[in-house]
Amino acid sequence: MAGRTVRVQGFPAELPPDRAADKLTIHFLRTRNGGGDIAEVRVLPGSPPCALITFEAAEVARRILKVKNHVLAIGRTRYPLEVTLHAAELSPDEVLKG
């Protein structure tokens, strides 16, 4: 899965995980957002919560990362999303946070 997974933060913590996964799937499937076919969406608990989105193709993940402003609209509220490449291996910084 190297290079096909992005980490997404910035969606509301009060959103149930299944609903968050649905909203993120819709956003990241859209070609206008740089998206494409998704293999898996996993919403991870935490504060703040984050999601790991794995695309069918690495080029879709690269396109997603090039888009500067991802904004998730839920109702009338807009949430700016932080999208980064998900490293399969934890960096020393991430290990220390745990």
PDB file of N, CA and C in Angstrom:
ATOM      1  N   MET A   1       0.813  -1.197   0.000  1.00  0.00           N
ATOM      2  CA  MET A   1       0.000   0.000   0.000  1.00  0.00           C
ATOM      3  C   MET A   1       0.856   1.260   0.000  1.00  0.00           C
ATOM      4  N   ALA A   2       2.147   1.137  -0.166  1.00  0.00           N
ATOM      5  CA  ALA A   2       3.045   2.293  -0.107  1.00  0.00           C
ATOM      6  C   ALA A   2       2.656   3.335  -1.141  1.00  0.00           C
ATOM      7  N   GLY A   3       2.516   4.575  -0.667  1.00  0.00           N
ATOM      8  CA  GLY A   3       2.219   5.666  -1.569  1.00  0.00           C
ATOM      9  C   GLY A   3       0.769   5.804  -1.984  1.00  0.00           C
ATOM     10  N   ARG A   4      -0.087   4.908  -1.529  1.00  0.00           N
ATOM     11  CA  ARG A   4      -1.505   4.979  -1.907  1.00  0.00           C
ATOM     12  C   ARG A   4      -2.387   5.477  -0.774  1.00  0.00           C
ATOM     13  N   THR A   5      -1.833   5.666   0.419  1.00  0.00           N
ATOM     14  CA  THR A   5      -2.635   6.019   1.593  1.00  0.00           C
ATOM     15  C   THR A   5      -2.316   7.429   2.070  1.00  0.00           C
ATOM     16  N   VAL A   6      -3.381   8.195   2.322  1.00  0.00           N
ATOM     17  CA  VAL A   6      -3.233   9.525   2.900  1.00  0.00           C
ATOM     18  C   VAL A   6      -3.894   9.550   4.267  1.00  0.00           C
ATOM     19  N   ARG A   7      -3.387  10.436   5.116  1.00  0.00           N
ATOM     20  CA  ARG A   7      -3.953  10.650   6.454  1.00  0.00           C
ATOM     21  C   ARG A   7      -4.731  11.955   6.396  1.00  0.00           C
ATOM     22  N   VAL A   8      -5.952  11.937   6.918  1.00  0.00           N
ATOM     23  CA  VAL A   8      -6.818  13.120   6.873  1.00  0.00           C
ATOM     24  C   VAL A   8      -7.225  13.491   8.296  1.00  0.00           C
ATOM     25  N   GLN A   9      -7.056  14.772   8.625  1.00  0.00           N
ATOM     26  CA  GLN A   9      -7.509  15.307   9.908  1.00  0.00           C
ATOM     27  C   GLN A   9      -8.289  16.581   9.644  1.00  0.00           C
ATOM     28  N   GLY A  10      -9.120  16.966  10.633  1.00  0.00           N
ATOM     29  CA  GLY A  10      -9.852  18.216  10.509  1.00  0.00           C
ATOM     30  C   GLY A  10     -11.358  18.044  10.444  1.00  0.00           C
ATOM     31  N   PHE A  11     -11.818  16.798  10.323  1.00  0.00           N
ATOM     32  CA  PHE A  11     -13.270  16.581  10.335  1.00  0.00           C
ATOM     33  C   PHE A  11     -13.745  16.561  11.787  1.00  0.00           C
ATOM     34  N   PRO A  12     -15.036  16.831  12.029  1.00  0.00           N
ATOM     35  CA  PRO A  12     -15.512  16.980  13.406  1.00  0.00           C
ATOM     36  C   PRO A  12     -15.447  15.685  14.215  1.00  0.00           C
ATOM     37  N   ALA A  13     -14.944  15.796  15.439  1.00  0.00           N
ATOM     38  CA  ALA A  13     -14.801  14.635  16.326  1.00  0.00           C
ATOM     39  C   ALA A  13     -16.153  14.039  16.712  1.00  0.00           C
ATOM     40  N   GLU A  14     -17.192  14.882  16.729  1.00  0.00           N
ATOM     41  CA  GLU A  14     -18.509  14.387  17.150  1.00  0.00           C
ATOM     42  C   GLU A  14     -19.227  13.587  16.053  1.00  0.00           C
ATOM     43  N   LEU A  15     -18.668  13.566  14.866  1.00  0.00           N
ATOM     44  CA  LEU A  15     -19.256  12.812  13.765  1.00  0.00           C
ATOM     45  C   LEU A  15     -19.016  11.320  13.996  1.00  0.00           C
ATOM     46  N   PRO A  16     -20.073  10.478  13.996  1.00  0.00           N
ATOM     47  CA  PRO A  16     -19.855   9.038  14.178  1.00  0.00           C
ATOM     48  C   PRO A  16     -18.898   8.497  13.103  1.00  0.00           C
ATOM     49  N   PRO A  17     -18.032   7.545  13.458  1.00  0.00           N
ATOM     50  CA  PRO A  17     -17.031   7.047  12.510  1.00  0.00           C
ATOM     51  C   PRO A  17     -17.592   6.590  11.164  1.00  0.00           C
ATOM     52  N   ASP A  18     -18.739   5.915  11.161  1.00  0.00           N
ATOM     53  CA  ASP A  18     -19.291   5.445   9.883  1.00  0.00           C
ATOM     54  C   ASP A  18     -19.759   6.620   9.019  1.00  0.00           C
ATOM     55  N   ARG A  19     -20.305   7.642   9.655  1.00  0.00           N
ATOM     56  CA  ARG A  19     -20.735   8.832   8.899  1.00  0.00           C
ATOM     57  C   ARG A  19     -19.526   9.631   8.404  1.00  0.00           C
ATOM     58  N   ALA A  20     -18.493   9.723   9.240  1.00  0.00           N
ATOM     59  CA  ALA A  20     -17.259  10.403   8.825  1.00  0.00           C
ATOM     60  C   ALA A  20     -16.670   9.681   7.614  1.00  0.00           C
ATOM     61  N   ALA A  21     -16.646   8.348   7.660  1.00  0.00           N
ATOM     62  CA  ALA A  21     -16.108   7.562   6.535  1.00  0.00           C
ATOM     63  C   ALA A  21     -16.916   7.827   5.270  1.00  0.00           C
ATOM     64  N   ASP A  22     -18.247   7.893   5.388  1.00  0.00           N
ATOM     65  CA  ASP A  22     -19.101   8.168   4.225  1.00  0.00           C
ATOM     66  C   ASP A  22     -18.803   9.547   3.636  1.00  0.00           C
ATOM     67  N   LYS A  23     -18.725  10.562   4.504  1.00  0.00           N
ATOM     68  CA  LYS A  23     -18.479  11.932   4.033  1.00  0.00           C
ATOM     69  C   LYS A  23     -17.103  12.042   3.367  1.00  0.00           C
ATOM     70  N   LEU A  24     -16.103  11.429   3.965  1.00  0.00           N
ATOM     71  CA  LEU A  24     -14.751  11.479   3.403  1.00  0.00           C
ATOM     72  C   LEU A  24     -14.681  10.717   2.085  1.00  0.00           C
ATOM     73  N   THR A  25     -15.376   9.589   2.007  1.00  0.00           N
ATOM     74  CA  THR A  25     -15.402   8.812   0.767  1.00  0.00           C
ATOM     75  C   THR A  25     -15.973   9.652  -0.369  1.00  0.00           C
ATOM     76  N   ILE A  26     -17.099  10.311  -0.117  1.00  0.00           N
ATOM     77  CA  ILE A  26     -17.729  11.144  -1.149  1.00  0.00           C
ATOM     78  C   ILE A  26     -16.769  12.254  -1.578  1.00  0.00           C
ATOM     79  N   HIS A  27     -16.143  12.916  -0.621  1.00  0.00           N
ATOM     80  CA  HIS A  27     -15.227  14.027  -0.940  1.00  0.00           C
ATOM     81  C   HIS A  27     -14.051  13.543  -1.792  1.00  0.00           C
ATOM     82  N   PHE A  28     -13.434  12.443  -1.381  1.00  0.00           N
ATOM     83  CA  PHE A  28     -12.207  12.006  -2.039  1.00  0.00           C
ATOM     84  C   PHE A  28     -12.444  11.137  -3.276  1.00  0.00           C
ATOM     85  N   LEU A  29     -13.683  10.799  -3.571  1.00  0.00           N
ATOM     86  CA  LEU A  29     -14.014  10.137  -4.844  1.00  0.00           C
ATOM     87  C   LEU A  29     -14.130  11.158  -5.974  1.00  0.00           C
ATOM     88  N   ARG A  30     -14.488  12.393  -5.622  1.00  0.00           N
ATOM     89  CA  ARG A  30     -14.757  13.422  -6.632  1.00  0.00           C
ATOM     90  C   ARG A  30     -13.495  13.832  -7.380  1.00  0.00           C
ATOM     91  N   THR A  31     -13.583  13.817  -8.695  1.00  0.00           N
ATOM     92  CA  THR A  31     -12.428  14.198  -9.505  1.00  0.00           C
ATOM     93  C   THR A  31     -12.087  15.678  -9.324  1.00  0.00           C
ATOM     94  N   ARG A  32     -13.069  16.523  -9.033  1.00  0.00           N
ATOM     95  CA  ARG A  32     -12.764  17.951  -8.844  1.00  0.00           C
ATOM     96  C   ARG A  32     -11.900  18.184  -7.605  1.00  0.00           C
ATOM     97  N   ASN A  33     -11.881  17.212  -6.698  1.00  0.00           N
ATOM     98  CA  ASN A  33     -11.026  17.290  -5.512  1.00  0.00           C
ATOM     99  C   ASN A  33      -9.707  16.548  -5.722  1.00  0.00           C
ATOM    100  N   GLY A  34      -9.479  16.064  -6.952  1.00  0.00           N
ATOM    101  CA  GLY A  34      -8.277  15.297  -7.244  1.00  0.00           C
ATOM    102  C   GLY A  34      -8.447  13.813  -6.979  1.00  0.00           C
ATOM    103  N   GLY A  35      -9.640  13.422  -6.588  1.00  0.00           N
ATOM    104  CA  GLY A  35      -9.883  12.059  -6.122  1.00  0.00           C
ATOM    105  C   GLY A  35     -10.027  11.013  -7.204  1.00  0.00           C
ATOM    106  N   GLY A  36     -10.331   9.824  -6.736  1.00  0.00           N
ATOM    107  CA  GLY A  36     -10.494   8.673  -7.610  1.00  0.00           C
ATOM    108  C   GLY A  36     -10.940   7.473  -6.796  1.00  0.00           C
ATOM    109  N   ASP A  37     -10.806   6.297  -7.386  1.00  0.00           N
ATOM    110  CA  ASP A  37     -11.288   5.069  -6.740  1.00  0.00           C
ATOM    111  C   ASP A  37     -10.577   4.810  -5.410  1.00  0.00           C
ATOM    112  N   ILE A  38     -11.377   4.481  -4.415  1.00  0.00           N
ATOM    113  CA  ILE A  38     -10.883   4.262  -3.055  1.00  0.00           C
ATOM    114  C   ILE A  38     -10.960   2.779  -2.726  1.00  0.00           C
ATOM    115  N   ALA A  39      -9.869   2.254  -2.153  1.00  0.00           N
ATOM    116  CA  ALA A  39      -9.830   0.857  -1.722  1.00  0.00           C
ATOM    117  C   ALA A  39     -10.366   0.700  -0.307  1.00  0.00           C
ATOM    118  N   GLU A  40     -10.046   1.683   0.569  1.00  0.00           N
ATOM    119  CA  GLU A  40     -10.435   1.551   1.975  1.00  0.00           C
ATOM    120  C   GLU A  40     -10.412   2.905   2.667  1.00  0.00           C
ATOM    121  N   VAL A  41     -11.370   3.098   3.594  1.00  0.00           N
ATOM    122  CA  VAL A  41     -11.379   4.273   4.468  1.00  0.00           C
ATOM    123  C   VAL A  41     -11.473   3.754   5.901  1.00  0.00           C
ATOM    124  N   ARG A  42     -10.485   4.120   6.707  1.00  0.00           N
ATOM    125  CA  ARG A  42     -10.498   3.727   8.121  1.00  0.00           C
ATOM    126  C   ARG A  42     -10.464   4.983   8.971  1.00  0.00           C
ATOM    127  N   VAL A  43     -11.486   5.157   9.821  1.00  0.00           N
ATOM    128  CA  VAL A  43     -11.529   6.283  10.736  1.00  0.00           C
ATOM    129  C   VAL A  43     -10.952   5.795  12.060  1.00  0.00           C
ATOM    130  N   LEU A  44      -9.897   6.467  12.519  1.00  0.00           N
ATOM    131  CA  LEU A  44      -9.221   6.074  13.747  1.00  0.00           C
ATOM    132  C   LEU A  44      -9.659   6.970  14.892  1.00  0.00           C
ATOM    133  N   PRO A  45      -9.936   6.374  16.056  1.00  0.00           N
ATOM    134  CA  PRO A  45     -10.331   7.196  17.194  1.00  0.00           C
ATOM    135  C   PRO A  45      -9.149   8.013  17.684  1.00  0.00           C
ATOM    136  N   GLY A  46      -9.444   9.025  18.429  1.00  0.00           N
ATOM    137  CA  GLY A  46      -8.375   9.853  18.979  1.00  0.00           C
ATOM    138  C   GLY A  46      -8.835  11.280  19.070  1.00  0.00           C
ATOM    139  N   SER A  47      -7.982  12.099  19.611  1.00  0.00           N
ATOM    140  CA  SER A  47      -8.301  13.501  19.735  1.00  0.00           C
ATOM    141  C   SER A  47      -7.124  14.307  19.205  1.00  0.00           C
ATOM    142  N   PRO A  48      -7.203  14.859  18.034  1.00  0.00           N
ATOM    143  CA  PRO A  48      -8.357  14.802  17.119  1.00  0.00           C
ATOM    144  C   PRO A  48      -8.393  13.472  16.358  1.00  0.00           C
ATOM    145  N   PRO A  49      -9.585  13.083  15.879  1.00  0.00           N
ATOM    146  CA  PRO A  49      -9.662  11.857  15.099  1.00  0.00           C
ATOM    147  C   PRO A  49      -8.966  12.037  13.756  1.00  0.00           C
ATOM    148  N   CYS A  50      -8.558  10.939  13.162  1.00  0.00           N
ATOM    149  CA  CYS A  50      -8.004  11.017  11.812  1.00  0.00           C
ATOM    150  C   CYS A  50      -8.520   9.824  11.022  1.00  0.00           C
ATOM    151  N   ALA A  51      -8.362   9.911   9.733  1.00  0.00           N
ATOM    152  CA  ALA A  51      -8.791   8.819   8.855  1.00  0.00           C
ATOM    153  C   ALA A  51      -7.635   8.476   7.925  1.00  0.00           C
ATOM    154  N   LEU A  52      -7.541   7.203   7.602  1.00  0.00           N
ATOM    155  CA  LEU A  52      -6.587   6.731   6.610  1.00  0.00           C
ATOM    156  C   LEU A  52      -7.383   6.327   5.382  1.00  0.00           C
ATOM    157  N   ILE A  53      -7.072   6.958   4.263  1.00  0.00           N
ATOM    158  CA  ILE A  53      -7.783   6.662   3.017  1.00  0.00           C
ATOM    159  C   ILE A  53      -6.781   6.064   2.049  1.00  0.00           C
ATOM    160  N   THR A  54      -7.066   4.820   1.633  1.00  0.00           N
ATOM    161  CA  THR A  54      -6.192   4.131   0.685  1.00  0.00           C
ATOM    162  C   THR A  54      -6.880   4.120  -0.669  1.00  0.00           C
ATOM    163  N   PHE A  55      -6.182   4.630  -1.666  1.00  0.00           N
ATOM    164  CA  PHE A  55      -6.710   4.695  -3.028  1.00  0.00           C
ATOM    165  C   PHE A  55      -6.283   3.464  -3.813  1.00  0.00           C
ATOM    166  N   GLU A  56      -7.029   3.162  -4.858  1.00  0.00           N
ATOM    167  CA  GLU A  56      -6.688   2.033  -5.726  1.00  0.00           C
ATOM    168  C   GLU A  56      -5.350   2.259  -6.414  1.00  0.00           C
ATOM    169  N   ALA A  57      -5.023   3.519  -6.721  1.00  0.00           N
ATOM    170  CA  ALA A  57      -3.793   3.828  -7.455  1.00  0.00           C
ATOM    171  C   ALA A  57      -3.008   4.926  -6.744  1.00  0.00           C
ATOM    172  N   ALA A  58      -1.690   4.785  -6.738  1.00  0.00           N
ATOM    173  CA  ALA A  58      -0.818   5.761  -6.081  1.00  0.00           C
ATOM    174  C   ALA A  58      -0.928   7.145  -6.717  1.00  0.00           C
ATOM    175  N   GLU A  59      -1.212   7.196  -8.035  1.00  0.00           N
ATOM    176  CA  GLU A  59      -1.300   8.525  -8.671  1.00  0.00           C
ATOM    177  C   GLU A  59      -2.477   9.332  -8.127  1.00  0.00           C
ATOM    178  N   VAL A  60      -3.533   8.670  -7.676  1.00  0.00           N
ATOM    179  CA  VAL A  60      -4.667   9.394  -7.081  1.00  0.00           C
ATOM    180  C   VAL A  60      -4.225  10.023  -5.759  1.00  0.00           C
ATOM    181  N   ALA A  61      -3.496   9.276  -4.948  1.00  0.00           N
ATOM    182  CA  ALA A  61      -2.992   9.819  -3.678  1.00  0.00           C
ATOM    183  C   ALA A  61      -2.090  11.020  -3.952  1.00  0.00           C
ATOM    184  N   ARG A  62      -1.255  10.944  -4.981  1.00  0.00           N
ATOM    185  CA  ARG A  62      -0.369  12.066  -5.327  1.00  0.00           C
ATOM    186  C   ARG A  62      -1.185  13.288  -5.745  1.00  0.00           C
ATOM    187  N   ARG A  63      -2.258  13.067  -6.534  1.00  0.00           N
ATOM    188  CA  ARG A  63      -3.120  14.189  -6.948  1.00  0.00           C
ATOM    189  C   ARG A  63      -3.775  14.832  -5.730  1.00  0.00           C
ATOM    190  N   ILE A  64      -4.274  13.996  -4.818  1.00  0.00           N
ATOM    191  CA  ILE A  64      -4.935  14.492  -3.603  1.00  0.00           C
ATOM    192  C   ILE A  64      -3.977  15.385  -2.818  1.00  0.00           C
ATOM    193  N   LEU A  65      -2.731  14.959  -2.707  1.00  0.00           N
ATOM    194  CA  LEU A  65      -1.745  15.714  -1.939  1.00  0.00           C
ATOM    195  C   LEU A  65      -1.392  17.041  -2.601  1.00  0.00           C
ATOM    196  N   LYS A  66      -1.565  17.144  -3.915  1.00  0.00           N
ATOM    197  CA  LYS A  66      -1.251  18.387  -4.628  1.00  0.00           C
ATOM    198  C   LYS A  66      -2.340  19.441  -4.437  1.00  0.00           C
ATOM    199  N   VAL A  67      -3.563  19.023  -4.116  1.00  0.00           N
ATOM    200  CA  VAL A  67      -4.657  19.973  -3.894  1.00  0.00           C
ATOM    201  C   VAL A  67      -4.400  20.674  -2.558  1.00  0.00           C
ATOM    202  N   LYS A  68      -4.328  21.989  -2.588  1.00  0.00           N
ATOM    203  CA  LYS A  68      -3.926  22.736  -1.394  1.00  0.00           C
ATOM    204  C   LYS A  68      -5.032  22.861  -0.347  1.00  0.00           C
ATOM    205  N   ASN A  69      -6.274  23.049  -0.771  1.00  0.00           N
ATOM    206  CA  ASN A  69      -7.349  23.306   0.188  1.00  0.00           C
ATOM    207  C   ASN A  69      -8.472  22.304   0.047  1.00  0.00           C
ATOM    208  N   HIS A  70      -8.433  21.266   0.857  1.00  0.00           N
ATOM    209  CA  HIS A  70      -9.555  20.327   0.910  1.00  0.00           C
ATOM    210  C   HIS A  70     -10.504  20.835   1.990  1.00  0.00           C
ATOM    211  N   VAL A  71     -11.772  21.023   1.627  1.00  0.00           N
ATOM    212  CA  VAL A  71     -12.769  21.487   2.589  1.00  0.00           C
ATOM    213  C   VAL A  71     -13.949  20.532   2.548  1.00  0.00           C
ATOM    214  N   LEU A  72     -14.265  19.957   3.715  1.00  0.00           N
ATOM    215  CA  LEU A  72     -15.384  19.027   3.838  1.00  0.00           C
ATOM    216  C   LEU A  72     -16.610  19.823   4.273  1.00  0.00           C
ATOM    217  N   ALA A  73     -17.654  19.796   3.448  1.00  0.00           N
ATOM    218  CA  ALA A  73     -18.895  20.504   3.780  1.00  0.00           C
ATOM    219  C   ALA A  73     -19.888  19.518   4.380  1.00  0.00           C
ATOM    220  N   ILE A  74     -20.355  19.836   5.581  1.00  0.00           N
ATOM    221  CA  ILE A  74     -21.387  19.032   6.237  1.00  0.00           C
ATOM    222  C   ILE A  74     -22.482  20.006   6.620  1.00  0.00           C
ATOM    223  N   GLY A  75     -23.608  19.896   5.919  1.00  0.00           N
ATOM    224  CA  GLY A  75     -24.654  20.891   6.110  1.00  0.00           C
ATOM    225  C   GLY A  75     -24.120  22.242   5.652  1.00  0.00           C
ATOM    226  N   ARG A  76     -24.252  23.253   6.496  1.00  0.00           N
ATOM    227  CA  ARG A  76     -23.745  24.593   6.150  1.00  0.00           C
ATOM    228  C   ARG A  76     -22.350  24.850   6.717  1.00  0.00           C
ATOM    229  N   THR A  77     -21.817  23.883   7.438  1.00  0.00           N
ATOM    230  CA  THR A  77     -20.505  24.063   8.056  1.00  0.00           C
ATOM    231  C   THR A  77     -19.426  23.486   7.158  1.00  0.00           C
ATOM    232  N   ARG A  78     -18.326  24.215   7.054  1.00  0.00           N
ATOM    233  CA  ARG A  78     -17.199  23.773   6.225  1.00  0.00           C
ATOM    234  C   ARG A  78     -15.998  23.521   7.126  1.00  0.00           C
ATOM    235  N   TYR A  79     -15.382  22.364   6.940  1.00  0.00           N
ATOM    236  CA  TYR A  79     -14.233  21.965   7.750  1.00  0.00           C
ATOM    237  C   TYR A  79     -12.994  21.866   6.868  1.00  0.00           C
ATOM    238  N   PRO A  80     -11.982  22.706   7.113  1.00  0.00           N
ATOM    239  CA  PRO A  80     -10.735  22.568   6.345  1.00  0.00           C
ATOM    240  C   PRO A  80     -10.029  21.287   6.779  1.00  0.00           C
ATOM    241  N   LEU A  81      -9.636  20.486   5.819  1.00  0.00           N
ATOM    242  CA  LEU A  81      -8.983  19.217   6.107  1.00  0.00           C
ATOM    243  C   LEU A  81      -7.478  19.337   5.934  1.00  0.00           C
ATOM    244  N   GLU A  82      -6.753  18.639   6.785  1.00  0.00           N
ATOM    245  CA  GLU A  82      -5.306  18.523   6.642  1.00  0.00           C
ATOM    246  C   GLU A  82      -5.041  17.137   6.054  1.00  0.00           C
ATOM    247  N   VAL A  83      -4.409  17.111   4.880  1.00  0.00           N
ATOM    248  CA  VAL A  83      -4.156  15.855   4.182  1.00  0.00           C
ATOM    249  C   VAL A  83      -2.652  15.675   4.021  1.00  0.00           C
ATOM    250  N   THR A  84      -2.140  14.549   4.530  1.00  0.00           N
ATOM    251  CA  THR A  84      -0.714  14.258   4.427  1.00  0.00           C
ATOM    252  C   THR A  84      -0.541  12.814   3.971  1.00  0.00           C
ATOM    253  N   LEU A  85       0.630  12.530   3.422  1.00  0.00           N
ATOM    254  CA  LEU A  85       0.935  11.156   3.038  1.00  0.00           C
ATOM    255  C   LEU A  85       1.072  10.333   4.302  1.00  0.00           C
ATOM    256  N   HIS A  86       0.455   9.162   4.322  1.00  0.00           N
ATOM    257  CA  HIS A  86       0.554   8.283   5.480  1.00  0.00           C
ATOM    258  C   HIS A  86       1.774   7.393   5.300  1.00  0.00           C
ATOM    259  N   ALA A  87       2.685   7.482   6.243  1.00  0.00           N
ATOM    260  CA  ALA A  87       3.872   6.631   6.197  1.00  0.00           C
ATOM    261  C   ALA A  87       3.521   5.283   6.809  1.00  0.00           C
ATOM    262  N   ALA A  88       3.795   4.218   6.091  1.00  0.00           N
ATOM    263  CA  ALA A  88       3.478   2.880   6.584  1.00  0.00           C
ATOM    264  C   ALA A  88       4.261   2.587   7.863  1.00  0.00           C
ATOM    265  N   GLU A  89       5.461   3.108   7.950  1.00  0.00           N
ATOM    266  CA  GLU A  89       6.277   2.914   9.131  1.00  0.00           C
ATOM    267  C   GLU A  89       6.167   4.174   9.986  1.00  0.00           C
ATOM    268  N   LEU A  90       6.050   4.000  11.271  1.00  0.00           N
ATOM    269  CA  LEU A  90       5.950   5.153  12.158  1.00  0.00           C
ATOM    270  C   LEU A  90       7.299   5.841  12.261  1.00  0.00           C
ATOM    271  N   SER A  91       7.268   7.141  12.246  1.00  0.00           N
ATOM    272  CA  SER A  91       8.498   7.902  12.454  1.00  0.00           C
ATOM    273  C   SER A  91       8.780   7.923  13.959  1.00  0.00           C
ATOM    274  N   PRO A  92      10.010   8.190  14.371  1.00  0.00           N
ATOM    275  CA  PRO A  92      10.312   8.274  15.819  1.00  0.00           C
ATOM    276  C   PRO A  92       9.419   9.285  16.541  1.00  0.00           C
ATOM    277  N   ASP A  93       9.066  10.392  15.884  1.00  0.00           N
ATOM    278  CA  ASP A  93       8.192  11.390  16.498  1.00  0.00           C
ATOM    279  C   ASP A  93       6.825  10.802  16.828  1.00  0.00           C
ATOM    280  N   GLU A  94       6.266  10.004  15.911  1.00  0.00           N
ATOM    281  CA  GLU A  94       4.948   9.423  16.145  1.00  0.00           C
ATOM    282  C   GLU A  94       4.995   8.383  17.250  1.00  0.00           C
ATOM    283  N   VAL A  95       6.070   7.630  17.307  1.00  0.00           N
ATOM    284  CA  VAL A  95       6.210   6.610  18.361  1.00  0.00           C
ATOM    285  C   VAL A  95       6.248   7.296  19.720  1.00  0.00           C
ATOM    286  N   LEU A  96       6.936   8.421  19.827  1.00  0.00           N
ATOM    287  CA  LEU A  96       7.055   9.126  21.096  1.00  0.00           C
ATOM    288  C   LEU A  96       5.742   9.740  21.552  1.00  0.00           C
ATOM    289  N   LYS A  97       4.865  10.107  20.592  1.00  0.00           N
ATOM    290  CA  LYS A  97       3.578  10.726  20.958  1.00  0.00           C
ATOM    291  C   LYS A  97       2.671   9.736  21.662  1.00  0.00           C
ATOM    292  N   GLY A  98       2.736   8.458  21.267  1.00  0.00           N
ATOM    293  CA  GLY A  98       1.833   7.436  21.769  1.00  0.00           C
ATOM    294  C   GLY A  98       1.935   7.265  23.226  1.00  0.00           C
TER     295      GLY A  98
END
